[in-house]
PDB file of C-alpha atoms in Angstrom:
ATOM      1  CA  MET A 240    -147.914 280.877 -51.252  1.00 48.00           C
ATOM      2  CA  TYR A 241    -150.043 282.217 -54.059  1.00 46.00           C
ATOM      3  CA  ALA A 242    -146.952 283.276 -56.004  1.00 46.00           C
ATOM      4  CA  ARG A 243    -145.420 279.818 -55.780  1.00 50.00           C
ATOM      5  CA  HIS A 244    -148.642 278.243 -57.083  1.00 49.00           C
ATOM      6  CA  VAL A 245    -148.735 280.563 -60.096  1.00 41.00           C
ATOM      7  CA  LEU A 246    -145.070 279.922 -60.852  1.00 46.00           C
ATOM      8  CA  ALA A 247    -145.647 276.167 -60.776  1.00 50.00           C
ATOM      9  CA  LEU A 248    -148.473 276.484 -63.296  1.00 52.00           C
ATOM     10  CA  LEU A 249    -146.315 278.590 -65.625  1.00 51.00           C
ATOM     11  CA  MET A 250    -143.480 276.039 -65.511  1.00 58.00           C
ATOM     12  CA  ALA A 251    -145.890 273.198 -66.335  1.00 52.00           C
ATOM     13  CA  PHE A 252    -147.246 275.147 -69.341  1.00 51.00           C
ATOM     14  CA  VAL A 253    -143.739 275.831 -70.668  1.00 43.00           C
ATOM     15  CA  VAL A 254    -142.715 272.180 -70.363  1.00 42.00           C
ATOM     16  CA  ALA A 255    -145.865 271.014 -72.194  1.00 50.00           C
ATOM     17  CA  ALA A 256    -145.252 273.505 -74.997  1.00 48.00           C
ATOM     18  CA  VAL A 257    -141.657 272.361 -75.454  1.00 42.00           C
ATOM     19  CA  ILE A 258    -142.640 268.682 -75.594  1.00 49.00           C
ATOM     20  CA  GLY A 259    -145.412 269.341 -78.146  1.00 49.00           C
ATOM     21  CA  GLY A 260    -143.065 271.300 -80.401  1.00 47.00           C
ATOM     22  CA  CYS A 261    -140.463 268.565 -80.406  1.00 42.00           C
ATOM     23  CA  SER A 262    -143.072 265.945 -81.373  1.00 46.00           C
ATOM     24  CA  ALA A 263    -144.325 267.993 -84.341  1.00 44.00           C
ATOM     25  CA  GLN A 264    -140.772 268.692 -85.503  1.00 47.00           C
ATOM     26  CA  SER A 265    -139.976 264.976 -85.394  1.00 43.00           C
ATOM     27  CA  GLN A 266    -142.927 264.140 -87.673  1.00 46.00           C
ATOM     28  CA  THR A 267    -142.017 266.911 -90.156  1.00 44.00           C
ATOM     29  CA  ASP A 268    -138.382 265.795 -90.372  1.00 47.00           C
ATOM     30  CA  SER A 269    -139.385 262.201 -91.111  1.00 45.00           C
ATOM     31  CA  THR A 270    -141.367 263.102 -94.269  1.00 46.00           C
ATOM     32  CA  GLY A 271    -139.587 266.194 -95.450  1.00 46.00           C
ATOM     33  CA  ASP A 272    -142.878 267.853 -96.479  1.00 49.00           C
ATOM     34  CA  GLY A 273    -145.068 267.421 -93.473  1.00 46.00           C
ATOM     35  CA  SER A 274    -146.920 264.409 -94.844  1.00 45.00           C
ATOM     36  CA  PRO A 275    -147.063 261.204 -92.819  1.00 44.00           C
ATOM     37  CA  THR A 276    -144.673 258.445 -93.749  1.00 45.00           C
ATOM     38  CA  SER A 277    -145.645 254.921 -94.714  1.00 44.00           C
ATOM     39  CA  PRO A 278    -144.198 251.887 -93.009  1.00 43.00           C
ATOM     40  CA  PRO A 279    -141.322 250.190 -94.849  1.00 45.00           C
ATOM     41  CA  GLY A 280    -142.530 247.703 -97.432  1.00 46.00           C
ATOM     42  CA  SER A 281    -146.034 249.174 -97.595  1.00 45.00           C
ATOM     43  CA  GLN A 282    -145.532 250.985-100.938  1.00 50.00           C
ATOM     44  CA  THR A 283    -147.792 249.724-103.797  1.00 49.00           C
ATOM     45  CA  ALA A 284    -145.729 248.395-106.702  1.00 48.00           C
ATOM     46  CA  GLU A 285    -146.220 250.182-110.015  1.00 53.00           C
ATOM     47  CA  PRO A 286    -147.938 247.985-112.666  1.00 48.00           C
ATOM     48  CA  THR A 287    -145.450 246.611-115.171  1.00 51.00           C
ATOM     49  CA  ALA A 288    -146.047 245.759-118.840  1.00 50.00           C
ATOM     50  CA  ASP A 289    -146.799 242.117-119.553  1.00 54.00           C
ATOM     51  CA  ALA A 290    -143.640 240.549-120.917  1.00 51.00           C
ATOM     52  CA  ASP A 291    -145.763 238.472-123.309  1.00 53.00           C
ATOM     53  CA  GLU A 292    -147.506 241.479-124.908  1.00 55.00           C
ATOM     54  CA  PRO A 293    -145.024 241.887-127.857  1.00 52.00           C
ATOM     55  CA  SER A 294    -145.208 238.185-128.754  1.00 57.00           C
ATOM     56  CA  ARG A 295    -149.004 238.231-128.566  1.00 59.00           C
ATOM     57  CA  ALA A 296    -149.125 241.245-130.844  1.00 53.00           C
ATOM     58  CA  ASP A 297    -146.785 239.570-133.343  1.00 60.00           C
ATOM     59  CA  ALA A 298    -148.902 236.402-133.349  1.00 55.00           C
ATOM     60  CA  SER A 299    -152.079 238.397-133.857  1.00 57.00           C
ATOM     61  CA  SER A 300    -150.529 240.327-136.754  1.00 60.00           C
ATOM     62  CA  GLU A 301    -149.272 237.115-138.389  1.00 64.00           C
ATOM     63  CA  ALA A 302    -152.701 235.487-138.087  1.00 57.00           C
ATOM     64  CA  ALA A 303    -154.345 238.521-139.682  1.00 57.00           C
ATOM     65  CA  SER A 304    -151.866 238.398-142.586  1.00 60.00           C
ATOM     66  CA  GLU A 305    -152.508 234.700-143.167  1.00 62.00           C
ATOM     67  CA  GLU A 306    -156.268 235.247-143.127  1.00 61.00           C
ATOM     68  CA  ALA A 307    -155.972 238.069-145.659  1.00 55.00           C
ATOM     69  CA  ALA A 308    -153.816 235.906-147.933  1.00 53.00           C
ATOM     70  CA  ALA A 309    -156.304 233.034-147.707  1.00 51.00           C
ATOM     71  CA  THR A 310    -159.178 235.363-148.521  1.00 50.00           C
ATOM     72  CA  GLU A 311    -157.348 236.727-151.551  1.00 54.00           C
ATOM     73  CA  ALA A 312    -156.512 233.249-152.806  1.00 49.00           C
ATOM     74  CA  GLY A 313    -160.087 232.138-152.301  1.00 49.00           C
ATOM     75  CA  GLY A 314    -161.348 235.145-154.205  1.00 47.00           C
ATOM     76  CA  ALA A 315    -159.050 234.318-157.114  1.00 42.00           C
ATOM     77  CA  GLU A 316    -160.309 230.723-157.191  1.00 45.00           C
ATOM     78  CA  GLU A 317    -163.939 231.894-157.184  1.00 44.00           C
ATOM     79  CA  GLU A 318    -163.574 234.186-160.176  1.00 55.00           C
ATOM     80  CA  ASP A 319    -166.167 233.392-162.816  1.00 68.00           C
ATOM     81  CA  VAL A 320    -164.923 231.519-165.882  1.00 73.00           C
ATOM     82  CA  ASP A 321    -165.763 233.187-169.194  1.00 91.00           C
ATOM     83  CA  VAL A 322    -168.035 230.564-170.760  1.00 94.00           C
ATOM     84  CA  PRO A 323    -169.156 231.122-174.363  1.00 96.00           C
ATOM     85  CA  GLU A 324    -172.870 230.829-175.029  1.00 95.00           C
ATOM     86  CA  LEU A 325    -172.282 227.712-177.115  1.00 95.00           C
ATOM     87  CA  LEU A 326    -171.211 225.798-173.999  1.00 97.00           C
ATOM     88  CA  GLN A 327    -173.924 227.069-171.701  1.00 96.00           C
ATOM     89  CA  PHE A 328    -175.929 223.863-171.698  1.00 97.00           C
ATOM     90  CA  GLU A 329    -176.672 220.908-169.453  1.00 97.00           C
ATOM     91  CA  ALA A 330    -176.970 217.267-170.430  1.00 97.00           C
ATOM     92  CA  THR A 331    -176.977 213.740-169.045  1.00 96.00           C
ATOM     93  CA  THR A 332    -174.142 211.250-169.355  1.00 96.00           C
ATOM     94  CA  LEU A 333    -174.448 207.557-170.150  1.00 92.00           C
ATOM     95  CA  ASP A 334    -174.210 206.876-166.399  1.00 91.00           C
ATOM     96  CA  GLY A 335    -177.134 209.200-165.676  1.00 93.00           C
ATOM     97  CA  ALA A 336    -174.955 211.934-164.157  1.00 96.00           C
ATOM     98  CA  ALA A 337    -175.525 215.631-164.815  1.00 98.00           C
ATOM     99  CA  PHE A 338    -173.110 217.221-167.281  1.00 98.00           C
ATOM    100  CA  ASP A 339    -172.386 220.950-167.529  1.00 98.00           C
ATOM    101  CA  GLY A 340    -171.087 222.199-170.870  1.00 98.00           C
ATOM    102  CA  SER A 341    -169.043 224.886-169.111  1.00 97.00           C
ATOM    103  CA  SER A 342    -166.783 222.130-167.743  1.00 97.00           C
ATOM    104  CA  LEU A 343    -165.229 221.857-171.214  1.00 98.00           C
ATOM    105  CA  VAL A 344    -163.626 225.296-170.932  1.00 98.00           C
ATOM    106  CA  GLY A 345    -159.917 225.101-170.141  1.00 97.00           C
ATOM    107  CA  LYS A 346    -158.937 222.320-172.554  1.00 98.00           C
ATOM    108  CA  PRO A 347    -159.341 221.708-176.291  1.00 98.00           C
ATOM    109  CA  THR A 348    -162.471 219.652-177.003  1.00 98.00           C
ATOM    110  CA  VAL A 349    -163.541 217.230-179.715  1.00 98.00           C
ATOM    111  CA  LEU A 350    -167.303 216.681-179.907  1.00 98.00           C
ATOM    112  CA  TRP A 351    -168.377 213.603-181.854  1.00 98.00           C
ATOM    113  CA  PHE A 352    -172.012 213.550-182.974  1.00 98.00           C
ATOM    114  CA  TRP A 353    -173.150 210.032-183.809  1.00 97.00           C
ATOM    115  CA  ALA A 354    -176.281 207.905-184.185  1.00 97.00           C
ATOM    116  CA  PRO A 355    -176.636 204.267-183.049  1.00 96.00           C
ATOM    117  CA  TRP A 356    -177.703 202.984-186.481  1.00 96.00           C
ATOM    118  CA  CYS A 357    -174.937 204.839-188.374  1.00 96.00           C
ATOM    119  CA  THR A 358    -172.503 202.342-189.904  1.00 95.00           C
ATOM    120  CA  THR A 359    -169.930 205.096-190.460  1.00 94.00           C
ATOM    121  CA  CYS A 360    -170.113 205.974-186.764  1.00 94.00           C
ATOM    122  CA  ILE A 361    -169.543 202.350-185.825  1.00 94.00           C
ATOM    123  CA  GLY A 362    -166.458 202.263-188.037  1.00 93.00           C
ATOM    124  CA  GLN A 363    -165.090 205.409-186.360  1.00 94.00           C
ATOM    125  CA  ILE A 364    -165.155 203.989-182.845  1.00 95.00           C
ATOM    126  CA  PRO A 365    -161.488 202.804-182.858  1.00 95.00           C
ATOM    127  CA  GLN A 366    -160.332 206.195-184.163  1.00 94.00           C
ATOM    128  CA  VAL A 367    -162.228 208.132-181.491  1.00 96.00           C
ATOM    129  CA  GLU A 368    -161.125 205.826-178.680  1.00 97.00           C
ATOM    130  CA  ALA A 369    -157.496 206.156-179.788  1.00 96.00           C
ATOM    131  CA  LEU A 370    -157.857 209.953-179.826  1.00 97.00           C
ATOM    132  CA  ALA A 371    -159.253 209.945-176.279  1.00 97.00           C
ATOM    133  CA  ALA A 372    -156.404 207.737-175.059  1.00 97.00           C
ATOM    134  CA  GLN A 373    -153.740 209.825-176.806  1.00 97.00           C
ATOM    135  CA  TYR A 374    -154.864 213.106-175.241  1.00 97.00           C
ATOM    136  CA  ALA A 375    -156.181 211.845-171.906  1.00 97.00           C
ATOM    137  CA  GLY A 376    -155.886 214.672-169.373  1.00 95.00           C
ATOM    138  CA  GLU A 377    -154.975 217.200-172.077  1.00 97.00           C
ATOM    139  CA  ALA A 378    -158.136 217.407-174.170  1.00 98.00           C
ATOM    140  CA  ASN A 379    -161.810 216.558-173.837  1.00 98.00           C
ATOM    141  CA  VAL A 380    -163.279 213.935-176.148  1.00 98.00           C
ATOM    142  CA  VAL A 381    -167.067 213.825-175.859  1.00 98.00           C
ATOM    143  CA  GLY A 382    -169.500 211.677-177.809  1.00 98.00           C
ATOM    144  CA  VAL A 383    -173.029 213.028-178.309  1.00 98.00           C
ATOM    145  CA  GLY A 384    -175.463 210.293-179.285  1.00 97.00           C
ATOM    146  CA  GLY A 385    -178.710 211.318-180.965  1.00 96.00           C
ATOM    147  CA  LEU A 386    -181.341 210.637-183.626  1.00 94.00           C
ATOM    148  CA  ASP A 387    -182.699 207.643-181.747  1.00 95.00           C
ATOM    149  CA  SER A 388    -184.215 206.540-178.452  1.00 94.00           C
ATOM    150  CA  ASP A 389    -182.303 206.895-175.233  1.00 91.00           C
ATOM    151  CA  SER A 390    -182.101 203.106-174.845  1.00 94.00           C
ATOM    152  CA  ALA A 391    -180.578 202.667-178.319  1.00 95.00           C
ATOM    153  CA  ILE A 392    -178.089 205.458-177.633  1.00 94.00           C
ATOM    154  CA  GLU A 393    -177.152 203.918-174.292  1.00 94.00           C
ATOM    155  CA  ASP A 394    -176.604 200.499-175.878  1.00 94.00           C
ATOM    156  CA  PHE A 395    -174.252 201.981-178.482  1.00 94.00           C
ATOM    157  CA  ALA A 396    -172.348 204.140-175.974  1.00 94.00           C
ATOM    158  CA  ALA A 397    -171.821 201.218-173.621  1.00 92.00           C
ATOM    159  CA  ASP A 398    -169.158 199.920-176.017  1.00 87.00           C
ATOM    160  CA  LEU A 399    -167.184 203.201-176.037  1.00 93.00           C
ATOM    161  CA  ASP A 400    -164.059 203.437-173.873  1.00 94.00           C
ATOM    162  CA  GLY A 401    -162.100 206.461-172.690  1.00 94.00           C
ATOM    163  CA  LEU A 402    -164.533 209.226-173.611  1.00 95.00           C
ATOM    164  CA  THR A 403    -167.512 210.974-172.075  1.00 96.00           C
ATOM    165  CA  SER A 404    -170.801 209.942-173.689  1.00 96.00           C
ATOM    166  CA  LEU A 405    -173.857 212.220-173.609  1.00 97.00           C
ATOM    167  CA  VAL A 406    -177.401 211.005-174.264  1.00 96.00           C
ATOM    168  CA  ASP A 407    -179.113 213.547-176.547  1.00 96.00           C
ATOM    169  CA  ASP A 408    -182.236 211.682-177.614  1.00 94.00           C
ATOM    170  CA  GLU A 409    -184.185 214.952-177.924  1.00 94.00           C
ATOM    171  CA  GLY A 410    -181.493 216.512-180.134  1.00 96.00           C
ATOM    172  CA  ALA A 411    -180.996 219.665-178.025  1.00 97.00           C
ATOM    173  CA  ILE A 412    -177.195 219.601-178.241  1.00 98.00           C
ATOM    174  CA  TRP A 413    -177.270 218.688-181.927  1.00 97.00           C
ATOM    175  CA  GLN A 414    -179.407 221.738-182.603  1.00 97.00           C
ATOM    176  CA  ARG A 415    -177.198 223.979-180.458  1.00 97.00           C
ATOM    177  CA  PHE A 416    -174.174 223.084-182.586  1.00 97.00           C
ATOM    178  CA  GLU A 417    -176.245 223.086-185.794  1.00 96.00           C
ATOM    179  CA  ILE A 418    -175.459 219.473-186.634  1.00 96.00           C
ATOM    180  CA  ILE A 419    -177.487 218.211-189.595  1.00 94.00           C
ATOM    181  CA  GLU A 420    -175.842 214.861-190.283  1.00 93.00           C
ATOM    182  CA  GLN A 421    -173.982 212.039-188.676  1.00 93.00           C
ATOM    183  CA  SER A 422    -171.178 211.437-188.223  1.00 94.00           C
ATOM    184  CA  SER A 423    -169.910 214.967-187.466  1.00 96.00           C
ATOM    185  CA  PHE A 424    -167.041 216.372-185.414  1.00 97.00           C
ATOM    186  CA  VAL A 425    -166.748 219.840-183.873  1.00 97.00           C
ATOM    187  CA  ILE A 426    -163.400 220.983-182.482  1.00 97.00           C
ATOM    188  CA  LEU A 427    -163.196 223.720-179.836  1.00 98.00           C
ATOM    189  CA  ASP A 428    -160.169 225.495-178.440  1.00 97.00           C
ATOM    190  CA  ALA A 429    -159.495 225.822-174.701  1.00 97.00           C
ATOM    191  CA  ASP A 430    -161.698 228.935-174.559  1.00 97.00           C
ATOM    192  CA  GLY A 431    -164.656 227.010-175.959  1.00 97.00           C
ATOM    193  CA  GLN A 432    -164.540 228.671-179.377  1.00 96.00           C
ATOM    194  CA  GLU A 433    -165.142 226.553-182.476  1.00 96.00           C
ATOM    195  CA  VAL A 434    -162.035 226.243-184.635  1.00 96.00           C
ATOM    196  CA  ALA A 435    -162.988 223.408-187.017  1.00 94.00           C
ATOM    197  CA  ARG A 436    -165.707 220.918-187.919  1.00 94.00           C
ATOM    198  CA  SER A 437    -166.171 218.011-190.267  1.00 92.00           C
ATOM    199  CA  GLY A 438    -169.218 216.216-191.588  1.00 87.00           C
ATOM    200  CA  TYR A 439    -169.972 213.014-193.394  1.00 79.00           C
ATOM    201  CA  GLY A 440    -167.259 212.225-195.939  1.00 71.00           C
ATOM    202  CA  ASP A 441    -164.884 214.992-194.792  1.00 80.00           C
ATOM    203  CA  ASP A 442    -161.269 214.031-194.255  1.00 76.00           C
ATOM    204  CA  VAL A 443    -160.015 215.755-191.091  1.00 81.00           C
ATOM    205  CA  ASP A 444    -156.995 214.655-189.061  1.00 90.00           C
ATOM    206  CA  LEU A 445    -158.433 215.049-185.568  1.00 93.00           C
ATOM    207  CA  SER A 446    -155.148 214.242-183.830  1.00 94.00           C
ATOM    208  CA  SER A 447    -153.288 216.970-185.719  1.00 94.00           C
ATOM    209  CA  GLU A 448    -156.048 219.468-184.979  1.00 94.00           C
ATOM    210  CA  VAL A 449    -155.840 218.797-181.247  1.00 96.00           C
ATOM    211  CA  ALA A 450    -152.038 218.822-181.264  1.00 96.00           C
ATOM    212  CA  GLY A 451    -152.100 222.242-182.924  1.00 95.00           C
ATOM    213  CA  LEU A 452    -154.321 223.594-180.140  1.00 96.00           C
ATOM    214  CA  LEU A 453    -152.029 222.247-177.435  1.00 96.00           C
ATOM    215  CA  ASN A 454    -148.847 223.756-178.890  1.00 87.00           C
TER     216      ASN A 454
END
């Protein structure tokens, strides 16, 4: 009786050991390395590169190039103009607007120094107006009225057409250009350098002088 009881216990132990071994073997075979397997479809997908990344990079590069080109162009436009000392002055036009002498740089310029009571100056008005019309957009023709009150200068200049008229009742511009008589003309090249002048009684062909500077 005792022997049968011991034998039954031994058989139960053997059966349990066999079943446990089969279960462990089944798990090992399913993974190949002893690690547990994941259910089908549970794998996490690897992150993929954004298909739009290349186009975004190209757009960013193009924008940077355009910005650099705009900056370079802007820098070129902002370069200081070489203004001679002679043209570093400010004045007032017949209309009361501010006038900067540096604005004359870039084109040939004819400066006409006149006085309201000067009969010679009055006789030269048609000649100066014709000169301004002939070279409109190509050369500057500027009248500088002086040697009288601002009201007298303004009255005279009101009859002038086609040219810029400056009111120089204090004579500052006359002194800058060393004008000692009316009527006088000073001709400047496009760089603002004086190339010719004429005073009372001088015979200068203003049109030919300007044409020579434009050619």
